[in-house]
Amino acid sequence: MTAVSDAIVQSIAASLQLKAPQVSRTVELLESGNTVPFIARYRKEITGALDEEQIRTIQERYAYTTELEARKSTVLESIEAAGKLTAELRDRITRCTAKQELEDLYQPYRPKRRTKASIARDKGLEPLAAAILANAATLTDLDAAARPFINAEAGVSTPREALEGAGHIIAERVADDADTRQWVRKRLWEQGTLVTRVKKGASDAEGKYADYYDFSQAIHKLPSHRVLAINRAEREEVIGVGLEGTAAEAIAFIQQHLAPRTTPATAPFLRTVFEDAYERLLHPSLASEVRGELTAQAEEVAIQIFAKNLRTILMAPPLKGRVVLGIDPGLRTGSKLAVSDATGKLLAHATIYPHPPRQDVAGATQTVRALIARHGVEVVALGNGTGRREVEQFLTAHVLPHCPHLQREIVDEDGASVYSASRVAQQEFPELDLTVRGAISIARRLQDPLAELVKIEPQALGVGQYQHDVNAKRLQTSLDQVVESCVNSVGVDVNTASAMLLRYVSGIGPALAHNIVAHREHEGPFHSRAQLLKVPKLGEKAFQQAAGFLRVPESTNPLDNSWVHPEQYDLAARIAHALGTPLTELIAHPDRLSTLKAQAFVDEGAGIGLLTVHDVVAELQKPGRDPRAAVEPFAYDPEVADIKDLKPGMLLNGKVTNVTAFGAFVDIGVHRDGLVHISELSSSFVKDPHSAVSINVRVRVKVLAVDVARNRISLSIKQAGEGAG
């Protein structure tokens, strides 16, 4: 690495409390084209067992610092070309560690549009401005100092005009001064207040933004969701927003910093100039900057919340190996049914109309029971949309008494309609109506949430706060990382996975995912990991990155259906040989590994350390282990079907559907989620709702208040006996 890179590595290592070699080796792995999941799982010896989050943080910090160094070079070249680079300025620029600090230093030398100050400079008034500042403590007659600069041809006819121009130059110098900007910015963050007022004639019929018609709060106390709500209200022209700072204190600082001593002649002049500099230039610039940073911070919180929620949804427990009847509930238009076999393959579909206007209960009963009997349905997956309660009552009365073995599960159908109309769904089921595709998706979500939900844009899953108001590129990057992490932590069956799922596997991407599926369809299922090398354009590097995450259950080599990477197949074979047991038998009887001395298999020359040996042994003990939990049965209160059925004080079962910065939303079975405010999550103080609950968690809640007119439900977990489980 270069000297600059070494400095970057040392800086990152210190900030993350890591050893420099860990950081430098991780950066080298990343720059060599290795993916984060691959590094985290298969390069522990090199990184010192850093996890994905640590590796991504190193990746982000290294990118930031590298960009900063590149920007420093550009700034230094620009200032030097202008002939204004001093040794002191070069040193300050070289030593700065933040982009904002660098831009503050560059501010006075940045090319500017035509300003009052630049016009004054063109009139030759810069020496006058410099003289006034330099001699603020001794000048007794400003008019006398200004007379030599009168120049009618340049547009300066009087001493007053000369002083006015000099004042503009001084004001710009104040606004461009790095130390002044940093001091005022810090004070704004510490003592500034955000103020909002409703605009005259604003349109807000539903009163969504009523809280901000006349509102103020200290900047440093503004929660992220409030910042984003205010931004949205401002964009919709409902409110005006301002940032109030401590003007008097700021002007006093400017005075002390640039002209600590003055005369009766210079004091009032400079006071007026400094006030103008603050009000016209400095405060508007920094207020805009602070609001931008407020928004960036709020967006980052929103993105983190969305990412946490998305991870929870994608890692929901699967119900594998079961035949499932998916039901997309409907009333007037009927309920769509789809039967999926244990691998997610569609077996049959139908539509029933047990409710008005048709009310064909007998026909619906016959259809459902016939599907269950013909295909050996073991589980019913019922979508939680409109009509769910009515369909549930129909099943309870007419189907379940005849099918006591049948398991019933409620499935969140957010995004199912988006999938149904998508190009992916059209390719999967070109002959089917989009409503039937929705029922198929509901069934598959229960069987394997991860495999099904990767087909849907995460933004359509409704599990964030203000996700449509944040930086789209940053959000997409974060969500892609979450999906990639989840897919690679679970692993993928290469013979059943869709192209949408395969694209997130380490080292694959969209093009190779398409090639794998095309090869599978043309040549038949894969029978070994090694066969992947026959896929067009899947070379050695892609194979190295992907192989450990792709499972081949049909392979005669059991390691092809495990987390053991092909690089370590020889190690696994040596372990089996040392125990005198064939590999397949060793996997069937993992207790034989209890006598193994792991240290004996360490081979530093081959890159096999103790961490690798332990990982291989753990996998031989439980090959292909799935990190996801098992599905837990759940049922809503049968007596509560509508918001009008709710009464304060009721204790109900619920399922968390969304977690935000201000609390959690819980589905209690009335077609409208209730809000558990952050203060009602626990009797202990909760700073981050994610520390108390997560999506899909079953909870016991108490109804606090019901507003039928506004369709709002207030719930409490702490008053229901801390019932998160």
XYZ file of C-alpha atoms in Angstrom:
725
model
C 0.000 0.000 0.000
C 1.064 3.587 -0.528
C 2.038 5.922 2.310
C -1.337 7.635 2.018
C -3.117 4.282 2.189
C -1.086 3.348 5.271
C -2.222 6.555 6.955
C -5.816 5.805 6.008
C -5.545 2.297 7.406
C -4.090 3.535 10.688
C -6.872 6.100 10.995
C -9.634 3.559 10.329
C -8.095 1.009 12.686
C -7.929 3.556 15.496
C -11.520 4.733 14.978
C -12.892 1.166 14.946
C -10.582 -0.142 17.682
C -9.130 -2.753 15.348
C -5.575 -3.741 14.528
C -4.074 -2.086 11.441
C -3.281 -5.452 9.756
C -6.966 -6.423 10.070
C -7.971 -3.281 8.236
C -5.270 -3.421 5.574
C -5.890 -7.106 4.803
C -9.633 -6.525 4.624
C -9.156 -3.607 2.227
C -6.840 -5.745 0.075
C -9.463 -8.510 -0.052
C -12.187 -6.032 -1.035
C -10.054 -4.379 -3.703
C -9.247 -7.827 -5.116
C -12.913 -8.332 -5.943
C -13.986 -10.430 -2.961
C -17.523 -9.913 -1.642
C -18.359 -9.028 1.936
C -20.234 -12.313 2.635
C -17.353 -14.363 1.213
C -14.753 -12.507 3.262
C -16.811 -12.774 6.459
C -17.417 -16.518 6.118
C -14.342 -17.870 4.338
C -11.478 -15.472 5.082
C -11.620 -15.332 8.878
C -7.944 -16.223 9.211
C -6.987 -13.158 7.170
C -9.331 -10.622 8.780
C -9.190 -11.901 12.333
C -12.823 -13.093 12.151
C -14.387 -9.718 11.338
C -18.134 -9.922 10.777
C -20.085 -8.468 7.848
C -20.947 -5.242 9.656
C -17.308 -4.569 10.534
C -16.181 -5.329 6.990
C -18.816 -3.016 5.473
C -17.817 -0.271 7.915
C -14.185 -0.618 6.839
C -15.327 -0.540 3.208
C -17.321 2.674 3.767
C -14.624 4.389 5.850
C -11.933 3.515 3.337
C -14.026 4.854 0.466
C -14.754 8.072 2.391
C -11.134 8.655 3.346
C -9.877 7.845 -0.138
C -12.342 10.360 -1.589
C -11.201 12.915 0.995
C -7.552 12.474 0.030
C -8.409 12.847 -3.650
C -10.388 15.995 -2.890
C -7.468 17.405 -0.874
C -5.218 17.025 -3.922
C -7.746 18.840 -6.121
C -8.151 21.673 -3.622
C -4.400 22.089 -3.135
C -3.852 22.213 -6.901
C -6.609 24.795 -7.324
C -5.327 27.116 -4.578
C -1.725 26.734 -5.725
C -2.696 27.558 -9.315
C -4.258 30.759 -8.000
C -0.947 31.619 -6.279
C -2.543 31.711 -2.803
C -1.266 28.518 -1.193
C 0.753 29.226 1.949
C 2.682 26.683 4.011
C 0.205 27.119 6.888
C -2.808 26.555 4.625
C -1.196 23.505 3.030
C -0.590 22.045 6.486
C -4.194 22.649 7.606
C -5.578 21.082 4.438
C -3.255 18.090 4.707
C -4.215 17.460 8.338
C -8.003 17.815 8.053
C -9.997 14.617 8.590
C -13.496 15.592 7.433
C -14.894 16.715 4.099
C -16.750 19.612 5.705
C -13.566 20.932 7.315
C -11.819 20.751 3.941
C -14.596 22.640 2.172
C -14.490 25.353 4.864
C -10.779 25.851 4.196
C -11.403 25.960 0.452
C -14.343 28.384 0.732
C -12.386 31.672 0.296
C -10.615 30.349 -2.816
C -13.563 28.681 -4.498
C -14.581 30.196 -7.880
C -17.686 32.299 -7.212
C -20.495 33.757 -9.226
C -20.608 37.577 -9.414
C -21.308 38.991 -5.949
C -21.408 42.405 -4.283
C -17.890 41.709 -3.013
C -16.517 40.731 -6.415
C -18.033 43.890 -7.946
C -16.319 45.940 -5.206
C -13.012 44.197 -5.924
C -13.366 45.078 -9.594
C -13.670 48.707 -8.477
C -10.292 48.415 -6.720
C -11.648 48.500 -3.156
C -9.961 45.399 -1.743
C -6.962 47.350 -0.350
C -9.400 49.641 1.500
C -11.181 46.640 3.048
C -7.838 45.146 4.108
C -6.688 48.449 5.559
C -9.834 48.911 7.642
C -9.524 45.428 9.151
C -5.796 45.716 9.717
C -6.088 49.152 11.359
C -9.444 48.805 13.110
C -7.803 49.692 16.427
C -6.175 52.944 15.172
C -8.266 54.439 12.357
C -10.008 57.637 13.433
C -11.389 58.912 10.120
C -12.908 56.370 7.705
C -13.840 59.000 5.123
C -10.234 60.084 4.934
C -9.129 56.477 4.481
C -11.687 56.034 1.696
C -10.996 59.197 -0.352
C -7.948 57.785 -2.194
C -10.222 55.101 -3.627
C -12.711 57.447 -5.251
C -12.759 56.662 -8.961
C -15.708 57.943 -10.965
C -14.800 55.803 -13.971
C -14.954 52.673 -11.791
C -18.261 53.772 -10.286
C -16.962 55.056 -6.926
C -18.004 58.699 -6.617
C -17.910 59.298 -2.840
C -16.169 58.009 0.299
C -19.496 56.487 1.322
C -19.646 54.414 -1.849
C -16.048 53.302 -1.306
C -16.804 52.264 2.282
C -19.949 50.443 1.195
C -17.949 48.391 -1.314
C -15.216 47.709 1.232
C -17.935 46.540 3.649
C -19.173 44.005 1.102
C -15.634 42.642 0.720
C -15.205 42.352 4.503
C -18.620 40.677 4.823
C -17.650 38.023 2.287
C -14.372 37.469 4.076
C -16.325 36.894 7.301
C -18.650 34.416 5.598
C -15.709 32.568 4.006
C -13.508 32.398 7.104
C -13.077 28.708 8.053
C -12.766 29.299 11.798
C -15.846 31.525 11.835
C -17.896 29.025 9.868
C -16.902 26.188 12.168
C -17.712 28.198 15.309
C -21.107 29.434 14.085
C -22.005 25.988 12.721
C -21.214 24.405 16.100
C -23.365 27.000 17.900
C -26.237 26.397 15.499
C -26.165 22.686 16.280
C -25.958 23.337 20.012
C -28.402 26.234 20.376
C -30.310 26.601 17.091
C -34.083 26.168 16.860
C -36.163 24.905 13.960
C -39.355 26.949 13.572
C -42.341 26.170 11.333
C -45.450 28.188 10.500
C -48.478 27.286 8.389
C -48.571 29.066 5.038
C -51.460 31.344 4.231
C -53.951 29.491 2.056
C -52.168 26.145 2.573
C -54.095 22.996 1.609
C -54.100 20.302 4.317
C -57.706 19.114 4.425
C -57.007 16.065 6.584
C -54.822 18.008 8.990
C -51.879 15.632 8.469
C -49.430 18.383 9.333
C -51.451 20.188 12.015
C -48.674 19.541 14.548
C -46.399 21.815 12.524
C -48.687 24.804 11.920
C -46.971 26.613 14.796
C -44.000 24.602 15.979
C -40.467 25.067 17.298
C -37.880 22.725 18.755
C -34.156 22.758 19.473
C -32.267 21.300 16.522
C -30.317 18.810 18.593
C -33.554 17.391 20.029
C -35.402 16.872 16.740
C -36.167 13.158 16.202
C -35.540 11.787 12.729
C -39.178 11.072 11.873
C -40.128 14.683 12.746
C -37.420 16.076 10.467
C -38.728 14.004 7.561
C -42.349 14.930 8.303
C -41.447 18.639 8.342
C -39.547 18.272 5.070
C -42.558 16.612 3.451
C -44.953 19.301 4.732
C -42.605 21.970 3.382
C -42.395 20.268 -0.035
C -46.175 20.150 -0.164
C -46.185 23.905 0.616
C -48.227 23.526 3.802
C -45.642 25.157 6.057
C -42.688 27.487 5.937
C -39.525 26.436 7.783
C -36.817 28.558 9.354
C -33.709 28.030 11.435
C -33.105 30.497 14.229
C -29.667 30.926 15.726
C -27.955 33.099 18.325
C -27.199 36.106 16.140
C -25.868 38.368 18.909
C -23.435 35.728 20.145
C -22.257 34.977 16.611
C -21.654 38.639 15.796
C -19.742 39.043 19.062
C -17.507 36.120 18.079
C -16.882 37.598 14.620
C -15.939 40.906 16.234
C -13.534 39.257 18.662
C -12.049 37.020 15.969
C -11.475 39.637 13.239
C -11.407 43.019 14.972
C -11.025 42.632 18.732
C -10.108 46.292 19.180
C -11.781 49.206 17.429
C -12.016 53.001 17.562
C -15.186 55.124 17.766
C -14.850 55.527 13.996
C -14.418 51.861 13.043
C -16.676 50.241 15.683
C -20.109 51.219 14.261
C -18.970 50.600 10.677
C -17.646 47.125 11.421
C -20.643 46.293 13.600
C -22.938 47.022 10.638
C -20.710 45.031 8.284
C -20.552 42.027 10.639
C -24.329 42.050 11.093
C -24.761 42.122 7.315
C -22.240 39.293 6.912
C -24.138 37.149 9.395
C -27.697 37.887 8.267
C -27.116 38.015 4.506
C -24.351 35.476 3.955
C -23.243 33.365 6.899
C -26.512 32.365 8.558
C -28.412 31.501 5.339
C -25.467 29.434 4.115
C -24.984 27.536 7.375
C -28.715 27.193 8.052
C -29.108 25.509 4.667
C -26.104 23.328 5.396
C -27.367 22.355 8.864
C -30.804 21.527 7.513
C -29.148 19.423 4.849
C -27.199 17.566 7.512
C -30.330 17.200 9.666
C -32.063 15.639 6.695
C -29.092 13.387 5.922
C -29.001 12.161 9.532
C -32.764 11.605 9.577
C -32.579 9.741 6.277
C -29.804 7.543 7.631
C -31.930 6.644 10.670
C -34.897 5.883 8.396
C -32.699 3.733 6.160
C -31.282 1.856 9.157
C -34.797 1.231 10.472
C -35.942 -0.023 7.084
C -32.863 -2.246 6.824
C -33.438 -3.776 10.285
C -37.091 -4.424 9.515
C -36.292 -5.859 6.107
C -33.724 -8.243 7.608
C -36.308 -9.468 10.119
C -38.891 -10.074 7.385
C -36.465 -11.854 5.058
C -35.158 -14.034 7.877
C -38.661 -15.041 9.021
C -38.983 -18.757 9.824
C -39.647 -20.959 6.764
C -42.143 -23.819 6.689
C -40.247 -26.186 4.440
C -41.301 -29.538 3.083
C -45.050 -28.921 3.445
C -47.821 -28.734 0.857
C -49.506 -25.341 1.277
C -52.842 -23.901 0.190
C -52.420 -20.154 -0.312
C -55.545 -18.002 -0.077
C -55.715 -14.417 -1.259
C -58.926 -13.337 0.488
C -61.636 -11.358 -1.275
C -65.347 -10.734 -0.834
C -67.212 -9.475 -3.895
C -64.564 -10.691 -6.359
C -64.016 -14.005 -4.591
C -61.004 -15.548 -2.858
C -58.173 -16.944 -4.997
C -56.703 -20.322 -4.044
C -53.344 -21.823 -5.047
C -51.776 -25.105 -3.933
C -47.973 -25.281 -3.838
C -46.088 -28.540 -3.343
C -43.231 -28.898 -0.859
C -40.795 -27.247 -3.310
C -43.107 -24.302 -4.136
C -44.303 -25.735 -7.465
C -47.881 -24.792 -8.375
C -50.185 -27.832 -8.329
C -53.628 -26.274 -8.733
C -55.588 -23.054 -8.431
C -59.242 -22.033 -8.096
C -61.568 -19.215 -7.025
C -64.334 -19.481 -4.414
C -67.274 -17.157 -3.648
C -68.622 -18.046 -0.188
C -69.613 -14.450 0.587
C -72.175 -11.990 -0.831
C -73.168 -11.297 -3.484
C -72.832 -14.925 -4.672
C -72.680 -16.561 -1.215
C -71.896 -19.971 -2.718
C -70.926 -21.626 0.565
C -71.594 -25.178 -0.632
C -69.555 -24.775 -3.815
C -66.681 -23.089 -1.944
C -66.649 -25.840 0.678
C -66.527 -28.556 -1.945
C -63.725 -26.824 -3.874
C -61.499 -26.263 -0.844
C -61.981 -29.751 0.622
C -61.333 -31.346 -2.778
C -58.057 -29.438 -3.197
C -56.957 -30.461 0.291
C -57.743 -34.123 -0.287
C -56.376 -34.350 -3.839
C -53.014 -32.719 -3.103
C -52.459 -33.645 0.521
C -52.521 -30.047 1.744
C -50.977 -29.765 5.206
C -51.104 -26.005 5.824
C -53.405 -23.134 4.874
C -51.643 -19.776 4.329
C -54.268 -17.035 4.548
C -53.375 -13.514 3.436
C -54.118 -10.773 5.961
C -55.857 -8.417 3.512
C -59.480 -7.358 3.198
C -61.834 -10.309 3.681
C -59.397 -12.280 5.810
C -61.724 -12.432 8.835
C -64.679 -13.558 6.737
C -62.637 -16.258 4.977
C -61.269 -17.391 8.329
C -64.823 -17.756 9.668
C -65.806 -19.741 6.553
C -62.854 -22.113 7.004
C -63.581 -22.552 10.720
C -67.221 -23.396 10.085
C -67.053 -25.483 6.895
C -63.531 -26.838 6.318
C -61.493 -27.273 9.477
C -63.974 -29.590 11.249
C -63.411 -32.089 8.400
C -59.619 -31.559 8.268
C -58.386 -31.640 11.883
C -54.797 -32.166 10.736
C -54.755 -28.866 8.838
C -52.450 -26.144 10.179
C -53.610 -22.550 9.643
C -51.266 -19.544 9.340
C -51.859 -15.846 8.665
C -49.427 -14.383 6.125
C -48.626 -10.694 5.635
C -49.476 -9.959 2.014
C -47.795 -6.541 1.711
C -46.293 -6.313 -1.752
C -48.139 -9.375 -3.115
C -50.045 -7.232 -5.606
C -46.775 -5.604 -6.682
C -45.271 -9.041 -7.324
C -48.415 -10.246 -9.136
C -48.120 -7.503 -11.756
C -44.322 -7.645 -12.035
C -42.279 -8.885 -14.962
C -40.897 -11.666 -12.731
C -44.411 -12.981 -12.012
C -45.350 -12.728 -15.684
C -42.305 -14.815 -16.596
C -43.072 -17.397 -13.897
C -46.800 -17.706 -14.645
C -47.525 -16.150 -18.061
C -50.871 -17.943 -18.429
C -52.298 -17.011 -15.032
C -54.305 -14.010 -13.915
C -52.402 -11.692 -11.594
C -54.876 -12.403 -8.752
C -53.927 -16.092 -8.852
C -50.245 -15.139 -8.797
C -50.968 -13.309 -5.533
C -52.310 -16.514 -3.933
C -49.228 -18.425 -5.118
C -46.987 -15.774 -3.582
C -48.842 -16.016 -0.260
C -48.323 -19.787 -0.153
C -44.652 -19.517 -1.049
C -44.055 -16.754 1.506
C -44.971 -19.212 4.218
C -42.787 -21.963 2.752
C -39.710 -19.773 2.285
C -40.132 -16.026 2.950
C -36.636 -15.181 1.765
C -36.910 -16.953 -1.594
C -40.268 -15.324 -2.329
C -39.748 -11.820 -0.973
C -36.546 -11.174 -2.937
C -38.805 -10.947 -5.995
C -40.432 -7.802 -4.625
C -38.934 -4.333 -4.407
C -38.241 -3.855 -0.655
C -39.940 -0.415 -0.731
C -43.233 -2.205 -1.469
C -43.110 -4.194 1.771
C -44.256 -1.271 3.942
C -41.831 -1.819 6.809
C -40.074 1.537 7.106
C -40.727 5.151 7.953
C -40.714 7.824 5.241
C -38.809 5.458 2.939
C -40.120 7.389 -0.051
C -38.624 10.616 1.301
C -35.014 9.504 1.654
C -32.103 9.403 -0.767
C -33.176 6.714 -3.236
C -29.653 5.623 -4.174
C -28.483 5.324 -0.562
C -31.648 3.434 0.378
C -31.257 1.013 -2.523
C -27.613 0.360 -1.644
C -28.504 -0.375 1.970
C -31.419 -2.647 1.087
C -29.359 -4.515 -1.510
C -26.739 -5.148 1.177
C -29.401 -6.500 3.536
C -30.843 -8.827 0.901
C -27.338 -9.993 -0.068
C -26.479 -10.643 3.570
C -29.691 -12.596 4.217
C -29.448 -14.709 1.074
C -25.851 -15.646 1.770
C -26.409 -16.335 5.460
C -29.161 -18.845 4.564
C -27.677 -20.343 1.390
C -29.436 -21.250 -1.846
C -30.496 -24.525 -3.475
C -29.029 -24.080 -6.951
C -31.580 -26.452 -8.478
C -34.720 -24.686 -7.240
C -33.690 -21.050 -6.756
C -35.145 -18.370 -9.004
C -32.898 -16.006 -10.924
C -34.055 -13.227 -8.578
C -32.714 -15.184 -5.610
C -29.517 -16.311 -7.310
C -28.578 -12.764 -8.308
C -27.907 -11.926 -4.650
C -25.531 -14.851 -4.099
C -21.924 -13.796 -3.533
C -20.137 -13.353 -6.856
C -23.189 -14.049 -9.073
C -25.204 -10.960 -10.083
C -28.086 -10.740 -12.606
C -26.265 -11.984 -15.721
C -24.773 -15.117 -14.142
C -28.055 -15.826 -12.317
C -29.817 -15.881 -15.687
C -27.094 -18.148 -17.116
C -27.385 -20.599 -14.196
C -31.166 -20.905 -14.610
C -30.839 -21.237 -18.402
C -28.188 -23.967 -18.005
C -30.371 -25.779 -15.456
C -33.401 -25.681 -17.764
C -31.410 -26.853 -20.789
C -29.072 -29.425 -19.212
C -31.153 -30.546 -16.237
C -30.396 -30.149 -12.512
C -26.857 -29.745 -11.239
C -25.331 -32.843 -9.644
C -22.280 -31.184 -8.098
C -20.852 -27.782 -7.286
C -18.070 -28.408 -9.780
C -20.677 -28.465 -12.566
C -21.229 -24.743 -12.020
C -17.975 -24.132 -13.873
C -19.773 -25.294 -17.036
C -22.184 -22.352 -16.820
C -21.311 -19.769 -19.509
C -19.186 -16.898 -18.154
C -19.002 -18.394 -14.634
C -15.244 -18.433 -14.170
C -12.902 -19.426 -11.368
C -13.272 -16.144 -9.464
C -17.086 -16.224 -9.520
C -17.000 -19.905 -8.535
C -14.713 -19.134 -5.606
C -17.024 -16.378 -4.357
C -20.290 -18.291 -4.896
C -19.646 -22.006 -4.369
C -19.927 -22.083 -0.578
C -23.333 -20.395 -0.664
C -24.844 -22.639 -3.355
C -26.255 -26.005 -2.265
C -26.610 -29.069 -4.465
C -28.800 -31.550 -2.530
C -28.698 -33.985 -5.462
C -24.889 -34.344 -5.269
C -23.280 -37.608 -4.205
C -20.779 -35.531 -2.216
C -22.513 -34.442 1.013
C -20.199 -31.440 1.263
C -21.908 -29.985 -1.826
C -24.980 -29.514 0.364
C -23.118 -27.880 3.237
C -21.370 -24.635 4.186
C -17.958 -26.240 3.638
C -16.257 -24.400 0.774
C -14.692 -26.543 -1.993
C -11.353 -25.014 -0.937
C -11.694 -27.016 2.300
C -12.924 -30.327 0.922
C -9.418 -31.785 1.382
C -9.443 -30.649 5.007
C -12.808 -32.359 5.577
C -11.473 -35.515 3.952
C -8.357 -35.439 6.189
C -10.558 -35.089 9.263
C -12.679 -38.064 8.213
C -9.567 -40.109 7.417
C -8.004 -39.285 10.778
C -11.124 -40.590 12.509
C -11.168 -43.673 10.310
C -14.692 -42.929 9.138
C -16.048 -42.338 5.626
C -17.260 -38.753 5.196
C -20.925 -39.699 4.691
C -20.858 -41.839 7.826
C -19.132 -39.111 9.811
C -21.884 -36.650 8.899
C -24.489 -39.220 9.922
C -22.714 -39.783 13.271
C -21.244 -36.370 14.199
C -20.630 -37.465 17.808
C -17.416 -39.096 16.550
C -15.980 -35.598 16.073
C -15.903 -35.063 19.844
C -12.477 -36.704 20.105
C -10.949 -34.570 17.351
C -7.876 -32.455 18.153
C -8.487 -29.416 15.943
C -4.962 -28.043 16.379
C -3.535 -31.063 14.556
C -5.161 -29.924 11.296
C -3.841 -26.372 11.304
C -1.680 -25.669 8.244
C -0.708 -21.997 8.161
C 1.159 -22.460 4.876
C -2.071 -23.567 3.218
C -4.061 -20.793 4.895
C -5.810 -23.213 7.248
C -5.904 -21.798 10.745
C -7.792 -22.866 13.835
C -10.834 -20.741 12.901
C -11.193 -22.586 9.598
C -10.812 -25.996 11.235
C -13.463 -25.164 13.825
C -15.853 -23.943 11.086
C -15.440 -27.146 9.063
C -15.921 -29.311 12.161
C -19.058 -27.363 13.114
C -20.466 -27.915 9.635
C -19.699 -31.641 9.695
C -21.630 -31.807 12.954
C -24.675 -30.097 11.442
C -24.363 -29.752 7.660
C -26.429 -27.111 5.849
C -27.796 -25.651 9.069
C -30.431 -22.942 8.539
C -29.999 -19.884 10.787
C -33.723 -19.166 10.723
C -36.051 -20.184 13.541
C -39.101 -22.425 13.282
C -42.630 -21.191 12.541
C -44.719 -20.596 15.661
C -48.525 -21.011 15.509
C -50.541 -17.835 16.029
C -54.202 -16.872 16.287
C -56.086 -13.573 16.654
C -58.917 -13.112 19.125
C -61.980 -14.650 17.366
C -64.342 -12.111 18.983
C -62.616 -9.095 17.437
C -62.991 -8.608 13.679
C -63.438 -4.852 13.188
C -62.140 -1.629 14.737
C -65.691 -1.059 16.070
C -65.325 -4.228 18.168
C -62.448 -2.741 20.139
C -62.851 -1.328 23.632
C -60.222 0.306 25.858
C -58.830 -2.199 28.328
C -59.086 -5.233 26.029
C -56.124 -7.651 26.079
C -55.440 -9.116 22.622
C -52.918 -11.175 20.691
C -51.035 -9.263 18.042
C -48.162 -9.499 15.608
C -45.662 -6.686 15.041
C -45.808 -5.534 11.417
C -43.518 -2.486 11.450
C -40.990 -0.869 13.764
C -40.188 2.850 13.531
C -38.195 5.363 15.535
C -41.308 6.335 17.509
C -42.773 2.897 18.244
C -44.200 -0.255 16.683
C -47.303 -1.096 14.669
C -49.191 -4.235 15.647
C -51.761 -6.234 13.679
C -54.565 -7.340 16.032
C -56.849 -8.633 13.288
C -59.098 -5.650 12.564
C -57.715 -4.590 9.148
C -55.936 -1.642 10.777
C -52.658 -1.836 12.677
C -52.517 -0.243 16.103
C -49.605 1.884 17.313
C -47.603 1.020 20.400
C -45.812 4.287 21.145
C -42.182 3.936 22.217
C -43.223 4.913 25.760
C -45.629 1.934 25.860
C -43.179 -0.744 24.694
C -41.711 -1.455 28.107
C -41.799 -0.266 31.703
C -38.047 0.310 31.280
C -36.723 3.227 29.231
C -36.503 2.363 25.527
C -34.186 4.424 23.327
C -34.464 2.256 20.209
C -37.744 0.351 19.615
C -35.756 -2.401 17.880
C -34.230 -3.262 21.246
C -37.715 -4.105 22.549
C -39.559 -5.640 19.571
C -39.040 -6.717 15.975
C -41.245 -7.483 13.005
C -43.209 -10.761 13.179
C -42.814 -11.000 16.950
C -45.987 -12.169 18.678
C -47.101 -9.803 21.432
C -49.865 -9.412 23.961
C -51.273 -5.885 23.882
C -53.734 -3.779 25.804
C -56.076 -1.425 23.947
C -55.563 2.117 25.292
C -57.736 4.154 22.944
C -59.775 3.766 19.756
C -60.576 6.584 17.323
C -62.994 5.053 14.810
C -63.457 8.303 12.868
C -59.711 8.668 12.229
C -59.125 4.900 12.071
C -56.507 5.047 14.827
C -55.779 2.506 17.547
C -53.478 3.113 20.508
C -51.996 0.025 22.165
C -49.638 -0.845 24.998
C -47.337 -3.798 25.519
C -46.080 -2.778 28.947
C -49.607 -2.509 30.334
C -50.400 -5.976 28.985
C -47.715 -7.477 31.198
C -44.522 -6.948 29.141
C -45.888 -9.610 26.788
C -43.379 -9.751 23.964
C -42.658 -13.280 22.975
